[in-house]
Tab-separated table of C-alpha atoms in Angstrom:
chain	number	residue	atom	x	y	z
V	1	MET	CA	138.665	127.251	78.431
V	2	ASP	CA	140.009	123.965	79.857
V	3	VAL	CA	137.097	121.612	79.173
V	4	GLY	CA	139.088	118.609	80.407
V	5	ARG	CA	139.623	120.192	83.811
V	6	LEU	CA	135.924	121.059	84.071
V	7	ALA	CA	134.913	117.507	83.060
V	8	LYS	CA	137.142	115.996	85.770
V	9	GLN	CA	135.728	118.408	88.342
V	10	MET	CA	132.135	117.513	87.403
V	11	ALA	CA	132.906	113.778	87.319
V	12	ALA	CA	134.511	113.885	90.775
V	13	ALA	CA	131.580	115.838	92.240
V	14	THR	CA	129.080	113.414	90.728
V	15	ALA	CA	130.934	110.310	91.874
V	16	SER	CA	131.170	111.608	95.438
V	17	ASP	CA	127.483	112.601	95.633
V	18	ALA	CA	125.619	109.871	97.545
V	19	ARG	CA	122.368	110.875	95.797
V	20	MET	CA	123.885	109.849	92.457
V	21	ALA	CA	125.206	106.442	93.585
V	22	ARG	CA	122.450	104.456	91.880
V	23	ALA	CA	122.930	106.274	88.589
V	24	PHE	CA	125.891	103.985	87.917
V	25	ALA	CA	123.841	100.781	88.329
V	26	ASP	CA	123.598	98.434	85.382
V	27	HIS	CA	120.444	98.196	83.296
V	28	LEU	CA	118.844	101.419	84.478
V	29	PRO	CA	115.453	101.713	82.704
V	30	ASP	CA	115.816	103.744	79.543
V	31	SER	CA	113.559	106.775	79.149
V	32	HIS	CA	113.641	106.625	75.347
V	33	THR	CA	112.576	102.966	75.297
V	34	ALA	CA	109.828	103.719	77.841
V	35	ARG	CA	108.354	106.274	75.435
V	36	HIS	CA	108.632	103.716	72.636
V	37	LEU	CA	106.688	101.243	74.803
V	38	ILE	CA	103.816	103.727	75.078
V	39	GLU	CA	103.544	104.024	71.289
V	40	ARG	CA	103.762	100.234	70.899
V	41	LEU	CA	101.046	99.864	73.512
V	42	ARG	CA	98.740	102.233	71.639
V	43	SER	CA	99.208	100.302	68.395
V	44	ILE	CA	98.333	97.036	70.183
V	45	LEU	CA	95.282	98.385	71.989
V	46	PHE	CA	94.014	100.527	69.071
V	47	PRO	CA	95.195	98.627	65.966
V	48	GLY	CA	94.631	100.462	62.718
V	49	LEU	CA	94.280	103.818	64.447
V	50	HIS	CA	97.827	103.845	65.800
V	51	GLY	CA	100.848	102.094	64.339
V	52	ASP	CA	100.934	100.046	61.144
V	53	GLY	CA	97.515	99.861	59.469
V	54	ASP	CA	98.456	97.358	56.766
V	55	PHE	CA	96.121	94.518	57.803
V	56	ASP	CA	92.503	93.390	57.607
V	57	PRO	CA	90.268	91.517	60.087
V	58	GLN	CA	91.599	88.172	58.819
V	59	SER	CA	95.249	89.127	59.310
V	60	LEU	CA	94.801	91.076	62.569
V	61	ALA	CA	95.829	88.155	64.796
V	62	THR	CA	99.033	87.656	62.798
V	63	ARG	CA	99.862	91.329	62.994
V	64	LEU	CA	99.168	91.430	66.746
V	65	GLU	CA	101.316	88.355	67.319
V	66	ARG	CA	104.268	90.168	65.767
V	67	GLU	CA	103.535	93.380	67.690
V	68	LEU	CA	103.079	91.543	70.986
V	69	GLY	CA	106.333	89.658	70.527
V	70	ASP	CA	108.314	92.859	69.942
V	71	PHE	CA	106.505	94.613	72.798
V	72	HIS	CA	107.210	91.725	75.180
V	73	ALA	CA	110.930	91.762	74.397
V	74	ASP	CA	111.277	95.511	75.009
V	75	LEU	CA	109.043	95.417	78.092
V	76	LEU	CA	110.968	92.526	79.669
V	77	HIS	CA	114.259	94.344	79.175
V	78	GLN	CA	112.910	97.479	80.854
V	79	VAL	CA	111.235	95.600	83.711
V	80	LYS	CA	114.449	93.675	84.370
V	81	GLY	CA	116.318	96.967	84.457
V	82	ALA	CA	113.831	98.410	86.930
V	83	TYR	CA	114.097	95.443	89.297
V	84	THR	CA	117.880	95.258	89.011
V	85	HIS	CA	118.206	98.947	89.739
V	86	TRP	CA	115.716	98.946	92.602
V	87	SER	CA	116.314	95.769	94.600
V	88	GLU	CA	118.918	93.268	95.691
V	89	SER	CA	116.567	90.271	95.378
V	90	ASN	CA	116.224	87.769	92.537
V	91	SER	CA	115.396	90.485	90.043
V	92	ALA	CA	115.474	88.271	86.933
V	93	ALA	CA	112.808	85.898	88.290
V	94	GLU	CA	110.685	88.812	89.540
V	95	ALA	CA	110.940	90.553	86.169
V	96	ASP	CA	109.942	87.436	84.226
V	97	GLY	CA	106.869	86.883	86.388
V	98	ALA	CA	105.861	90.540	86.368
V	99	THR	CA	106.250	90.848	82.589
V	100	THR	CA	104.124	87.739	81.988
V	101	ALA	CA	101.416	89.107	84.297
V	102	LEU	CA	101.506	92.452	82.471
V	103	MET	CA	101.137	90.818	79.078
V	104	GLU	CA	98.223	88.729	80.350
V	105	SER	CA	96.512	91.910	81.582
V	106	LEU	CA	96.329	93.462	78.100
V	107	PRO	CA	92.858	92.068	77.216
V	108	PHE	CA	91.476	93.519	80.472
V	109	ILE	CA	93.134	96.881	79.780
V	110	ARG	CA	91.782	96.882	76.218
V	111	ASP	CA	88.242	96.301	77.520
V	112	ARG	CA	88.573	99.103	80.083
V	113	LEU	CA	89.854	101.538	77.457
V	114	SER	CA	87.006	100.652	75.122
V	115	LEU	CA	84.588	101.748	77.862
V	116	ASP	CA	86.621	104.945	78.390
V	117	VAL	CA	86.367	105.703	74.670
V	118	GLN	CA	82.612	105.195	74.738
V	119	ALA	CA	82.292	107.404	77.829
V	120	ALA	CA	84.185	110.178	76.023
V	121	TYR	CA	81.980	109.899	72.944
V	122	ASP	CA	78.787	109.820	75.015
V	123	GLY	CA	79.949	112.752	77.125
V	124	ASP	CA	81.209	115.154	74.454
V	125	PRO	CA	78.843	116.566	71.817
V	126	ALA	CA	81.868	117.965	69.960
V	127	ALA	CA	82.951	114.435	68.988
V	128	ARG	CA	81.753	113.648	65.458
V	129	HIS	CA	82.862	110.003	65.362
V	130	ILE	CA	84.177	107.491	67.858
V	131	ASP	CA	87.435	107.180	65.875
V	132	GLU	CA	88.034	110.851	66.646
V	133	ILE	CA	88.138	109.958	70.342
V	134	MET	CA	90.768	107.246	69.869
V	135	LEU	CA	92.883	109.291	67.487
V	136	CYS	CA	92.776	112.747	69.040
V	137	TYR	CA	91.657	112.950	72.652
V	138	PRO	CA	94.440	113.562	75.195
V	139	GLY	CA	92.332	111.990	77.942
V	140	ILE	CA	92.374	108.646	76.138
V	141	ARG	CA	96.120	108.923	75.569
V	142	ALA	CA	96.621	109.590	79.279
V	143	LEU	CA	94.336	106.726	80.297
V	144	THR	CA	96.040	104.303	77.894
V	145	THR	CA	99.302	104.824	79.734
V	146	HIS	CA	97.641	104.970	83.141
V	147	ARG	CA	95.670	101.728	82.783
V	148	PHE	CA	98.899	99.901	81.916
V	149	ALA	CA	101.086	101.726	84.433
V	150	HIS	CA	98.555	101.093	87.202
V	151	VAL	CA	98.627	97.330	86.596
V	152	MET	CA	102.422	97.528	86.534
V	153	ARG	CA	102.403	99.355	89.864
V	154	THR	CA	99.920	96.876	91.363
V	155	ILE	CA	102.153	93.970	90.357
V	156	GLY	CA	105.079	95.707	92.027
V	157	VAL	CA	107.240	96.864	89.128
V	158	PRO	CA	109.349	99.773	90.421
V	159	LEU	CA	110.260	103.032	88.669
V	160	LEU	CA	109.113	102.168	85.115
V	161	PRO	CA	105.401	103.007	85.667
V	162	ARG	CA	106.342	106.504	86.798
V	163	ILE	CA	108.731	107.007	83.861
V	164	MET	CA	106.006	106.037	81.385
V	165	GLN	CA	103.336	108.130	83.117
V	166	GLU	CA	105.552	111.216	83.174
V	167	HIS	CA	106.133	110.946	79.429
V	168	THR	CA	102.375	111.061	78.930
V	169	HIS	CA	102.065	113.887	81.461
V	170	GLY	CA	104.468	115.920	79.345
V	171	ASP	CA	102.582	115.077	76.145
V	172	THR	CA	99.063	115.801	77.425
V	173	GLY	CA	99.296	118.073	80.471
V	174	ILE	CA	97.353	115.402	82.406
V	175	ASP	CA	99.156	114.249	85.561
V	176	ILE	CA	97.865	110.903	86.893
V	177	HIS	CA	99.941	109.023	89.432
V	178	PRO	CA	100.245	105.334	88.457
V	179	SER	CA	98.931	104.249	91.870
V	180	ALA	CA	95.648	106.165	91.524
V	181	SER	CA	92.705	103.760	91.242
V	182	ILE	CA	90.244	104.639	88.458
V	183	GLY	CA	87.034	102.742	87.755
V	184	GLU	CA	85.500	101.970	84.386
V	185	SER	CA	84.023	104.425	81.860
V	186	PHE	CA	86.137	107.407	82.953
V	187	PHE	CA	86.143	110.601	80.853
V	188	ILE	CA	88.682	113.423	81.073
V	189	ASP	CA	87.338	116.299	78.963
V	190	HIS	CA	89.950	118.669	77.475
V	191	GLY	CA	92.354	117.549	80.188
V	192	THR	CA	95.012	120.249	80.403
V	193	GLY	CA	96.059	120.802	84.006
V	194	VAL	CA	94.275	117.775	85.485
V	195	VAL	CA	96.106	116.369	88.538
V	196	ILE	CA	95.094	113.038	90.093
V	197	GLY	CA	97.212	112.166	93.120
V	198	GLU	CA	98.733	108.863	94.206
V	199	THR	CA	96.056	107.665	96.657
V	200	THR	CA	93.030	108.938	94.743
V	201	THR	CA	90.166	106.488	94.240
V	202	ILE	CA	87.653	107.165	91.447
V	203	GLY	CA	84.504	105.104	90.943
V	204	ASP	CA	82.714	104.112	87.742
V	205	HIS	CA	81.223	106.501	85.153
V	206	CYS	CA	82.975	109.615	86.470
V	207	LYS	CA	83.943	112.711	84.503
V	208	VAL	CA	86.479	115.475	85.196
V	209	TYR	CA	87.235	118.604	83.198
V	210	GLN	CA	90.382	120.651	82.620
V	211	GLY	CA	92.198	122.154	85.584
V	212	VAL	CA	90.744	119.742	88.145
V	213	THR	CA	92.987	118.803	91.082
V	214	LEU	CA	92.356	115.727	93.210
V	215	GLY	CA	95.107	116.386	95.703
V	216	ALA	CA	96.341	116.323	99.295
V	217	LYS	CA	95.508	118.832	102.017
V	218	SER	CA	98.967	118.771	103.595
V	219	PHE	CA	101.764	116.335	104.285
V	220	GLU	CA	101.999	114.703	107.701
V	221	ARG	CA	105.437	114.336	109.279
V	222	ASP	CA	106.771	111.779	111.735
V	223	ALA	CA	108.559	112.481	115.040
V	224	GLU	CA	111.844	113.089	113.192
V	225	GLY	CA	110.203	115.613	110.878
V	226	SER	CA	110.290	113.383	107.774
V	227	LEU	CA	107.296	113.101	105.491
V	228	LYS	CA	104.995	110.163	106.222
V	229	ARG	CA	104.616	107.983	103.140
V	230	GLY	CA	102.064	105.341	102.272
V	231	THR	CA	99.077	107.099	103.867
V	232	LYS	CA	95.756	107.949	102.204
V	233	ARG	CA	96.234	111.614	101.241
V	234	HIS	CA	93.939	112.108	98.255
V	235	PRO	CA	90.143	112.077	97.888
V	236	THR	CA	87.700	109.347	96.946
V	237	LEU	CA	85.034	109.903	94.293
V	238	GLY	CA	82.023	107.614	94.217
V	239	ASN	CA	80.225	106.491	91.071
V	240	ARG	CA	78.830	108.919	88.474
V	241	VAL	CA	80.608	111.957	89.932
V	242	THR	CA	81.294	114.980	87.708
V	243	VAL	CA	83.949	117.561	88.625
V	244	TYR	CA	83.870	120.679	86.464
V	245	ALA	CA	86.760	122.851	85.301
V	246	GLY	CA	89.103	124.386	87.841
V	247	ALA	CA	87.667	122.598	90.872
V	248	THR	CA	90.004	121.433	93.636
V	249	VAL	CA	89.140	118.496	95.905
V	250	LEU	CA	91.640	117.745	98.673
V	251	GLY	CA	92.254	115.244	101.428
V	252	GLY	CA	92.438	111.538	102.084
V	253	ASP	CA	89.394	111.686	104.354
V	254	THR	CA	87.337	113.543	101.720
V	255	ILE	CA	84.710	111.278	100.177
V	256	ILE	CA	82.437	112.517	97.409
V	257	GLY	CA	79.306	110.381	97.312
V	258	ASP	CA	77.674	108.822	94.273
V	259	ASP	CA	75.904	111.094	91.774
V	260	CYS	CA	77.476	114.316	93.047
V	261	VAL	CA	78.401	117.281	90.861
V	262	ILE	CA	81.241	119.618	91.850
V	263	ALA	CA	80.841	122.960	90.100
V	264	GLY	CA	83.691	124.766	88.380
V	265	GLY	CA	86.124	126.653	90.584
V	266	VAL	CA	85.001	125.049	93.844
V	267	PHE	CA	87.621	124.479	96.562
V	268	LEU	CA	86.519	121.489	98.627
V	269	SER	CA	88.222	119.730	101.538
V	270	ARG	CA	85.361	117.894	103.236
V	271	SER	CA	83.101	114.997	102.343
V	272	VAL	CA	79.827	115.371	100.449
V	273	PRO	CA	76.864	112.985	100.808
V	274	ALA	CA	75.584	111.218	97.716
V	275	GLY	CA	73.329	113.080	95.302
V	276	HIS	CA	74.435	116.667	95.937
V	277	LEU	CA	75.558	119.608	93.828
V	278	VAL	CA	78.465	121.562	95.326
V	279	ALA	CA	78.712	125.169	94.167
V	280	GLY	CA	80.683	128.147	95.416
V	281	PRO	CA	79.302	131.633	96.050
V	282	ARG	CA	77.871	133.337	93.011
V	283	PRO	CA	80.348	135.946	91.747
V	284	ASP	CA	79.283	139.575	91.568
V	285	ILE	CA	79.326	140.412	87.842
V	286	ARG	CA	79.626	144.081	86.839
V	287	LEU	CA	79.068	145.520	83.390
V	288	ILE	CA	81.054	148.703	82.751
V	289	ALA	CA	80.743	150.660	79.532
V	290	ASN	CA	83.835	150.458	77.348
V	291	PRO	CA	85.014	154.037	76.775
V	292	VAL	CA	86.762	153.177	73.490
């Protein structure tokens, strides 16, 4: 086989493909480093439970200073790459400002995650110790990335929030778009198959179980037939809403009021007033003798 001929053919096809034009840009954010940032972030926000545990309360500040310095350097490089790749503006100045704002947001993110951890412990009788939540629960891993990626998205950093979130999606099976707005004390129980769409809004003290979808009904198109972007397509959950396993809630105009419970397996595409339980029809259960 003539590998050289095949390589030239593939190279020519790639170079002439307009969809690949930006792949040759300098400083494209690096997927491997983005994953490394997630692990660094966990060690900063949960010191002792993730990352190097060789410290005590007296030396914690020194250890965090070193970790934060390394994290800042890697983050700045990736943010600069994202801006350079995405825009023609003064990307270096934008990246410096965005990275500083992200670093300054870490205490707020840490406080939010602490409430998420407590919500998980309070909401799951299987948890034997609060450290188990921080060490083991995929929902907390997903929220650690999401809380950071959401701030990044809010600041305006392109591309990198989605890269980081998709790494965590692959690790946990929990798919949260970085733009989704999630209030405090949020608990994702089990988590596998959870989908939370881009324009979802979730209030405080909410809980969702595995297989829940907070999605869009359909995608509107403009006069030319292209998808409309930037519209509210995903539902809003009020405060203290629980959505049980396998439920699907769709639509940007769907608002679930405070203190509602959505039962498992429900398919819902309309709003629900506060204080209601939404359940589907009771299935007809049959017991048939096993002939074996």
